[in-house]
Amino acid sequence: MSSPTTTTEPATRQIPPTMRAVVVHGPGDYRLETRPVPQPGPGELLLRTDAVGICASDLKCYHGAAKFWGDENRPAWAERDRIPGHEFVGTVVAGDDAALAKRGIGLGDRVACEQIVPCWECKYCLEGAYWMCEVHDMFGFKGYDGAMAEYVLVPTQALVHPVSRALEPQVAAFAEPLSCAFHAVERAEIKFGDTVVIAGAGPIGLSAIAGTRQKNPLRIISLDVVDAKLELARRVGADIAINIAHDDAVARVKELTGGYGADVYIEATGHPSAVPQGLNLLRKLGTFVEYSVFKDPVSVDWSIISDDKELDVRGAHLGPHTWPAAIKLLEAETLPMAEICTHQFPLEKFQEALDLVGDSSGASIKVSIIPSWANTEESAE
């Protein structure tokens, strides 16, 4: 299908007083509205949004998952009257000299922002673990507006990373999920002789395969239920792809490993069934890394983790210290990004974009919004 044309106006153009933005009014109630363009204060930047990806967590927030809106067991950390969108890149269009110098950038440069906006004052920030900030403000969810808008404000505390303007905007925005998956890979402490199983061949799963490929283990096994995604997993770096709708993944992995099981399992589906699957196909003393955001609680047999196998179970959150490596891999243009970034939409079609992310048929992989596109009858494929 044909696609709208991306504008390439200079960063120094006049900034309008208002902008189009998607605004959260509550679960299932997102609206396109006209909002004032944010005015950057001392140390802040204003970006014209080049692209913003839609994450599975965006969709789960939209559908009202307790992880975001809270229940009797956890506080809410999604806010109403907030502009969503945390996977973004943008062009710097305003900022004082101090804000530019601090980040080593200039007007007209493209930057990506880390999802979290650390407070830099809590115990975790002071210890260097900024991604676990106790305040935990995040673009698009809590504290700061995200980038499903024509412009986005970057506060002084935010972390930014330069990204080449030669990349298609939706590819540049993929730096966020790629860096997150790289962190999951680092948490796994993969060794050369390892068999690594990665559950899911969506954006995070494919990114985890790409990161694991850089570690060069003995074999990488991708699990999914969509053959087209498994074929793409092979192109990204998987040695073996197993369709768990047709094959017994546990039996296949044990067959490949002399009956022992995998050394490492990275869960990147967000589906509850993927958790016991991983526990069962790991060998004794194996490592389980969980990266997904689950819509519902997950129950497992903890005896497998303790008495049966003495597993090392690790969580992974965001992408600390991995952004430069993720951006470098994107800029090398070695990944099949045209097949990963499958769909792009204008702001006016944000609902269609959200619905496509929720389509379980495998019709899309990474869906993005390009705010500079005019509304048309077609989306890009």
Short mmCIF file of C-alpha atoms in Angstrom, two decimals:
data_model
loop_
_atom_site.label_atom_id
_atom_site.label_comp_id
_atom_site.label_asym_id
_atom_site.label_seq_id
_atom_site.Cartn_x
_atom_site.Cartn_y
_atom_site.Cartn_z
CA MET A 1 0.00 0.00 0.00
CA SER A 2 1.16 3.55 -0.59
CA SER A 3 2.27 5.67 2.37
CA PRO A 4 2.19 9.35 3.24
CA THR A 5 5.30 11.39 2.65
CA THR A 6 7.51 12.27 5.60
CA THR A 7 8.21 15.98 5.91
CA THR A 8 11.82 17.14 6.20
CA GLU A 9 11.41 20.77 7.22
CA PRO A 10 14.37 22.40 8.99
CA ALA A 11 14.50 22.33 12.78
CA THR A 12 14.64 26.12 12.88
CA ARG A 13 11.16 26.56 11.40
CA GLN A 14 8.67 28.54 13.43
CA ILE A 15 7.12 26.47 16.21
CA PRO A 16 3.31 26.70 16.19
CA PRO A 17 1.36 27.51 19.36
CA THR A 18 -0.69 24.30 19.27
CA MET A 19 -0.24 20.68 18.29
CA ARG A 20 -2.21 17.50 17.73
CA ALA A 21 -1.83 14.95 20.51
CA VAL A 22 -3.36 11.70 21.71
CA VAL A 23 -4.60 12.18 25.28
CA VAL A 24 -5.44 9.50 27.86
CA HIS A 25 -8.82 9.95 29.54
CA GLY A 26 -8.85 6.47 31.07
CA PRO A 27 -8.75 2.81 30.02
CA GLY A 28 -10.24 2.42 26.57
CA ASP A 29 -10.67 6.18 26.23
CA TYR A 30 -7.85 7.82 24.25
CA ARG A 31 -8.70 10.91 22.19
CA LEU A 32 -6.98 13.04 19.57
CA GLU A 33 -6.99 16.63 20.83
CA THR A 34 -5.38 20.00 20.23
CA ARG A 35 -2.93 20.91 22.97
CA PRO A 36 -0.52 23.83 23.49
CA VAL A 37 3.01 23.11 22.31
CA PRO A 38 5.17 22.75 25.46
CA GLN A 39 7.57 25.62 26.14
CA PRO A 40 11.01 24.43 27.26
CA GLY A 41 12.37 25.98 30.44
CA PRO A 42 16.01 26.22 31.56
CA GLY A 43 17.87 23.00 30.76
CA GLU A 44 14.95 21.49 28.84
CA LEU A 45 14.61 20.53 25.18
CA LEU A 46 11.68 20.58 22.77
CA LEU A 47 11.59 17.84 20.16
CA ARG A 48 9.48 17.62 17.06
CA THR A 49 8.44 13.97 17.16
CA ASP A 50 9.85 11.98 14.24
CA ALA A 51 8.30 8.65 15.23
CA VAL A 52 6.83 6.88 18.24
CA GLY A 53 6.45 3.14 18.49
CA ILE A 54 3.50 1.44 20.14
CA CYS A 55 4.58 -1.02 22.80
CA ALA A 56 2.64 -3.99 24.14
CA SER A 57 2.67 -2.14 27.46
CA ASP A 58 0.88 0.77 25.77
CA LEU A 59 -1.83 -1.63 24.68
CA LYS A 60 -2.14 -3.23 28.11
CA CYS A 61 -2.41 0.22 29.67
CA TYR A 62 -5.10 1.12 27.15
CA HIS A 63 -7.06 -2.00 28.08
CA GLY A 64 -6.87 -1.19 31.81
CA ALA A 65 -4.37 -3.73 33.16
CA ALA A 66 -3.87 -3.42 36.92
CA LYS A 67 -0.12 -3.10 36.34
CA PHE A 68 -0.85 0.41 35.09
CA TRP A 69 -4.10 1.52 36.72
CA GLY A 70 -3.64 -0.17 40.10
CA ASP A 71 -5.78 -2.40 42.29
CA GLU A 72 -5.81 -3.50 45.92
CA ASN A 73 -2.32 -4.97 45.52
CA ARG A 74 -0.46 -2.20 43.72
CA PRO A 75 -0.64 1.58 43.24
CA ALA A 76 -1.50 3.10 39.87
CA TRP A 77 1.30 4.55 37.78
CA ALA A 78 -0.64 5.48 34.67
CA GLU A 79 -2.21 8.93 34.73
CA ARG A 80 -5.20 10.47 33.06
CA ASP A 81 -4.79 13.65 31.02
CA ARG A 82 -1.40 12.31 29.91
CA ILE A 83 -0.03 12.02 26.36
CA PRO A 84 1.14 8.41 25.87
CA GLY A 85 4.16 7.17 23.92
CA HIS A 86 7.59 6.22 25.27
CA GLU A 87 9.39 4.66 22.26
CA PHE A 88 10.34 7.80 20.37
CA VAL A 89 12.89 9.81 18.48
CA GLY A 90 12.63 13.46 17.64
CA THR A 91 14.39 16.45 16.15
CA VAL A 92 15.66 19.10 18.54
CA VAL A 93 13.82 22.34 17.70
CA ALA A 94 14.34 24.39 20.88
CA GLY A 95 16.54 24.45 23.96
CA ASP A 96 18.89 26.86 25.70
CA ASP A 97 22.66 26.73 25.31
CA ALA A 98 23.08 24.89 28.61
CA ALA A 99 20.61 22.16 27.63
CA LEU A 100 22.33 21.62 24.29
CA ALA A 101 25.86 21.75 25.67
CA LYS A 102 25.06 19.34 28.50
CA ARG A 103 24.03 16.72 25.96
CA GLY A 104 26.56 17.56 23.26
CA ILE A 105 23.90 18.22 20.64
CA GLY A 106 22.58 21.08 18.53
CA LEU A 107 19.36 22.28 16.97
CA GLY A 108 18.36 19.96 14.13
CA ASP A 109 19.94 16.87 15.70
CA ARG A 110 17.89 13.71 16.18
CA VAL A 111 17.79 12.15 19.65
CA ALA A 112 16.10 9.25 21.38
CA CYS A 113 15.08 9.45 25.02
CA GLU A 114 15.20 6.70 27.61
CA GLN A 115 11.72 5.81 28.85
CA ILE A 116 12.38 6.61 32.51
CA VAL A 117 12.93 10.15 33.79
CA PRO A 118 15.04 9.55 36.92
CA CYS A 119 14.77 11.79 39.98
CA TRP A 120 18.55 11.52 40.61
CA GLU A 121 17.89 11.88 44.35
CA CYS A 122 16.49 8.56 45.63
CA LYS A 123 18.51 5.63 47.00
CA TYR A 124 18.57 3.82 43.66
CA CYS A 125 19.56 6.84 41.58
CA LEU A 126 22.31 7.75 44.03
CA GLU A 127 23.64 4.19 43.87
CA GLY A 128 23.70 4.36 40.05
CA ALA A 129 20.64 2.16 39.47
CA TYR A 130 18.69 5.01 37.88
CA TRP A 131 16.41 2.66 35.93
CA MET A 132 14.92 1.50 39.25
CA CYS A 133 14.26 5.07 40.43
CA GLU A 134 11.86 5.07 43.40
CA VAL A 135 9.84 7.99 41.98
CA HIS A 136 9.79 6.22 38.62
CA ASP A 137 8.41 8.93 36.39
CA MET A 138 8.15 7.70 32.81
CA PHE A 139 7.38 9.34 29.49
CA GLY A 140 3.80 8.67 28.51
CA PHE A 141 2.67 7.04 31.73
CA LYS A 142 3.48 9.10 34.84
CA GLY A 143 4.97 12.51 35.46
CA TYR A 144 5.77 13.48 31.86
CA ASP A 145 3.89 13.51 28.59
CA GLY A 146 5.01 11.10 25.91
CA ALA A 147 5.38 11.46 22.17
CA MET A 148 2.06 10.52 20.59
CA ALA A 149 2.00 14.17 19.62
CA GLU A 150 3.69 16.50 17.20
CA TYR A 151 6.05 17.77 19.89
CA VAL A 152 7.42 16.40 23.16
CA LEU A 153 9.20 18.18 26.02
CA VAL A 154 12.42 16.64 27.36
CA PRO A 155 13.01 17.57 31.03
CA THR A 156 16.44 18.25 32.47
CA GLN A 157 16.60 14.86 34.24
CA ALA A 158 15.97 12.81 31.10
CA LEU A 159 18.63 10.75 29.35
CA VAL A 160 19.03 11.36 25.61
CA HIS A 161 21.08 9.63 22.93
CA PRO A 162 21.95 10.93 19.44
CA VAL A 163 20.61 8.86 16.54
CA SER A 164 21.52 9.14 12.87
CA ARG A 165 19.10 11.07 10.68
CA ALA A 166 19.89 8.60 7.90
CA LEU A 167 17.64 6.01 9.54
CA GLU A 168 13.95 5.89 8.75
CA PRO A 169 12.16 7.45 11.75
CA GLN A 170 10.35 4.26 12.74
CA VAL A 171 13.67 2.41 12.66
CA ALA A 172 15.36 5.05 14.81
CA ALA A 173 12.52 4.78 17.36
CA PHE A 174 13.18 1.05 17.59
CA ALA A 175 16.23 1.91 19.69
CA GLU A 176 13.99 1.76 22.78
CA PRO A 177 12.76 -1.86 22.52
CA LEU A 178 16.14 -2.97 21.21
CA SER A 179 17.97 -1.46 24.19
CA CYS A 180 15.45 -3.05 26.58
CA ALA A 181 16.03 -6.49 25.08
CA PHE A 182 19.79 -5.97 25.24
CA HIS A 183 19.42 -5.46 29.00
CA ALA A 184 17.56 -8.77 29.27
CA VAL A 185 20.41 -10.42 27.37
CA GLU A 186 22.97 -8.90 29.72
CA ARG A 187 21.00 -10.14 32.72
CA ALA A 188 21.30 -13.66 31.31
CA GLU A 189 25.13 -13.63 31.45
CA ILE A 190 25.30 -15.80 28.34
CA LYS A 191 28.36 -17.98 27.76
CA PHE A 192 29.81 -19.31 24.52
CA GLY A 193 28.65 -22.88 25.12
CA ASP A 194 25.09 -21.99 26.07
CA THR A 195 21.83 -23.03 24.48
CA VAL A 196 19.62 -19.96 24.71
CA VAL A 197 15.85 -20.17 24.21
CA ILE A 198 13.92 -16.97 23.53
CA ALA A 199 10.15 -17.14 23.84
CA GLY A 200 8.35 -14.83 21.46
CA ALA A 201 9.36 -13.37 18.11
CA GLY A 202 7.72 -9.98 18.50
CA PRO A 203 9.71 -6.74 18.85
CA ILE A 204 11.31 -7.68 22.19
CA GLY A 205 11.90 -11.32 21.28
CA LEU A 206 13.50 -10.46 17.94
CA SER A 207 15.60 -7.82 19.67
CA ALA A 208 16.69 -10.36 22.28
CA ILE A 209 17.72 -12.70 19.48
CA ALA A 210 19.75 -9.92 17.87
CA GLY A 211 21.43 -9.14 21.19
CA THR A 212 22.09 -12.78 21.95
CA ARG A 213 23.62 -13.21 18.50
CA GLN A 214 26.22 -10.61 19.51
CA LYS A 215 27.16 -12.89 22.44
CA ASN A 216 27.68 -15.83 20.04
CA PRO A 217 26.43 -18.75 22.16
CA LEU A 218 26.39 -22.34 20.91
CA ARG A 219 22.79 -22.11 19.70
CA ILE A 220 19.83 -19.72 19.79
CA ILE A 221 16.33 -21.19 19.68
CA SER A 222 13.29 -19.04 18.92
CA LEU A 223 9.77 -20.02 20.01
CA ASP A 224 6.56 -18.57 18.60
CA VAL A 225 3.22 -19.63 17.10
CA VAL A 226 3.47 -17.66 13.83
CA ASP A 227 5.64 -19.18 11.09
CA ALA A 228 6.36 -15.82 9.44
CA LYS A 229 7.75 -14.47 12.71
CA LEU A 230 9.87 -17.57 13.19
CA GLU A 231 11.33 -17.13 9.71
CA LEU A 232 12.19 -13.55 10.61
CA ALA A 233 13.75 -14.81 13.84
CA ARG A 234 16.12 -16.93 11.75
CA ARG A 235 17.10 -13.88 9.71
CA VAL A 236 17.78 -11.91 12.88
CA GLY A 237 20.06 -14.61 14.26
CA ALA A 238 18.21 -17.67 15.57
CA ASP A 239 19.77 -21.02 14.70
CA ILE A 240 16.56 -22.99 15.28
CA ALA A 241 12.92 -21.90 15.20
CA ILE A 242 10.15 -23.95 16.82
CA ASN A 243 6.44 -23.36 16.30
CA ILE A 244 5.03 -24.33 19.69
CA ALA A 245 1.55 -24.68 18.21
CA HIS A 246 2.80 -27.74 16.32
CA ASP A 247 5.84 -29.02 18.23
CA ASP A 248 6.59 -29.81 21.87
CA ALA A 249 9.18 -27.17 22.70
CA VAL A 250 10.31 -28.88 25.92
CA ALA A 251 10.89 -32.19 24.16
CA ARG A 252 12.69 -30.55 21.22
CA VAL A 253 15.02 -28.54 23.45
CA LYS A 254 15.89 -31.57 25.55
CA GLU A 255 16.53 -33.60 22.41
CA LEU A 256 18.96 -30.91 21.21
CA THR A 257 20.79 -30.78 24.54
CA GLY A 258 21.36 -34.43 25.35
CA GLY A 259 18.29 -34.54 27.57
CA TYR A 260 19.42 -31.79 29.90
CA GLY A 261 17.58 -28.67 28.74
CA ALA A 262 18.50 -25.10 27.87
CA ASP A 263 21.05 -23.06 29.78
CA VAL A 264 19.15 -19.78 29.41
CA TYR A 265 15.50 -18.91 28.81
CA ILE A 266 14.41 -15.34 28.03
CA GLU A 267 10.65 -14.79 28.30
CA ALA A 268 9.46 -12.09 25.88
CA THR A 269 5.82 -12.93 25.21
CA GLY A 270 3.84 -11.62 28.17
CA HIS A 271 1.69 -14.75 27.95
CA PRO A 272 1.27 -16.65 31.24
CA SER A 273 1.85 -20.05 29.61
CA ALA A 274 5.38 -19.01 28.61
CA VAL A 275 6.52 -18.98 32.25
CA PRO A 276 6.01 -22.67 33.15
CA GLN A 277 7.20 -23.52 29.64
CA GLY A 278 10.53 -21.92 30.45
CA LEU A 279 10.84 -23.54 33.86
CA ASN A 280 10.25 -26.94 32.31
CA LEU A 281 12.70 -26.65 29.42
CA LEU A 282 15.60 -25.24 31.46
CA ARG A 283 18.30 -27.56 32.76
CA LYS A 284 19.25 -27.73 36.41
CA LEU A 285 21.12 -24.56 37.49
CA GLY A 286 19.77 -22.78 34.41
CA THR A 287 18.89 -19.09 34.15
CA PHE A 288 15.40 -17.68 33.58
CA VAL A 289 15.13 -14.01 32.55
CA GLU A 290 11.69 -12.39 32.62
CA TYR A 291 11.17 -9.27 30.51
CA SER A 292 7.45 -9.15 29.82
CA VAL A 293 4.67 -7.01 31.24
CA PHE A 294 1.80 -9.34 32.10
CA LYS A 295 -1.82 -8.34 31.91
CA ASP A 296 -2.83 -10.89 34.57
CA PRO A 297 -1.06 -12.60 37.51
CA VAL A 298 0.99 -15.72 36.73
CA SER A 299 1.22 -18.81 38.96
CA VAL A 300 3.98 -21.43 38.77
CA ASP A 301 5.26 -24.42 40.72
CA TRP A 302 8.04 -22.84 42.76
CA SER A 303 9.41 -26.27 43.65
CA ILE A 304 10.80 -26.42 40.11
CA ILE A 305 12.76 -23.25 40.83
CA SER A 306 14.04 -24.41 44.19
CA ASP A 307 14.14 -28.10 45.04
CA ASP A 308 14.04 -29.54 41.52
CA LYS A 309 16.48 -27.37 39.60
CA GLU A 310 17.88 -24.54 41.76
CA LEU A 311 17.25 -22.06 38.96
CA ASP A 312 18.57 -18.51 38.78
CA VAL A 313 15.45 -16.39 38.11
CA ARG A 314 16.10 -12.79 37.11
CA GLY A 315 13.89 -9.87 36.21
CA ALA A 316 14.87 -7.22 33.70
CA HIS A 317 13.52 -3.68 33.47
CA LEU A 318 14.14 -1.01 30.82
CA GLY A 319 17.49 -0.68 29.01
CA PRO A 320 20.15 0.83 31.27
CA HIS A 321 23.55 1.40 29.66
CA THR A 322 22.58 -0.46 26.49
CA TRP A 323 21.34 2.41 24.32
CA PRO A 324 24.64 3.19 22.57
CA ALA A 325 25.05 -0.46 21.57
CA ALA A 326 21.44 -0.69 20.35
CA ILE A 327 21.75 2.49 18.31
CA LYS A 328 25.08 1.32 16.86
CA LEU A 329 23.45 -1.93 15.69
CA LEU A 330 20.58 -0.03 14.05
CA GLU A 331 22.96 2.37 12.34
CA ALA A 332 24.96 -0.59 10.98
CA GLU A 333 21.81 -1.50 9.01
CA THR A 334 22.43 -5.25 9.35
CA LEU A 335 19.01 -6.13 10.77
CA PRO A 336 15.97 -6.60 8.48
CA MET A 337 14.26 -3.52 9.91
CA ALA A 338 11.89 -3.04 6.98
CA GLU A 339 10.33 -6.38 7.92
CA ILE A 340 10.36 -5.66 11.66
CA CYS A 341 8.87 -2.14 11.44
CA THR A 342 5.85 -3.37 9.53
CA HIS A 343 3.24 -0.61 9.92
CA GLN A 344 3.23 3.17 10.29
CA PHE A 345 0.24 5.45 10.85
CA PRO A 346 -0.53 9.16 11.13
CA LEU A 347 -1.70 10.49 14.49
CA GLU A 348 -5.31 10.54 13.35
CA LYS A 349 -5.22 6.74 13.01
CA PHE A 350 -3.87 6.05 16.49
CA GLN A 351 -6.86 3.84 17.32
CA GLU A 352 -6.28 1.72 14.23
CA ALA A 353 -2.63 1.43 15.25
CA LEU A 354 -3.53 0.31 18.79
CA ASP A 355 -5.99 -2.24 17.46
CA LEU A 356 -3.39 -3.66 15.10
CA VAL A 357 -0.92 -4.15 17.97
CA GLY A 358 -3.65 -6.13 19.72
CA ASP A 359 -4.30 -8.35 16.71
CA SER A 360 -3.08 -11.80 17.72
CA SER A 361 -2.99 -13.10 14.14
CA GLY A 362 0.60 -11.93 13.66
CA ALA A 363 -0.33 -9.34 11.04
CA SER A 364 2.17 -6.85 12.45
CA ILE A 365 5.42 -6.77 14.39
CA LYS A 366 6.33 -3.17 15.22
CA VAL A 367 3.63 -0.55 14.73
CA SER A 368 4.59 3.13 14.83
CA ILE A 369 3.03 6.56 14.53
CA ILE A 370 4.64 9.26 12.38
CA PRO A 371 3.09 12.57 13.55
CA SER A 372 4.35 14.53 10.54
CA TRP A 373 2.26 12.42 8.19
CA ALA A 374 -1.02 13.88 7.01
CA ASN A 375 -4.10 11.71 7.48
CA THR A 376 -4.75 9.45 4.48
CA GLU A 377 -6.96 6.50 3.76
CA GLU A 378 -4.00 4.14 3.84
CA SER A 379 -1.37 3.16 6.36
CA ALA A 380 2.12 2.09 5.42
CA GLU A 381 2.91 -1.56 5.15
#
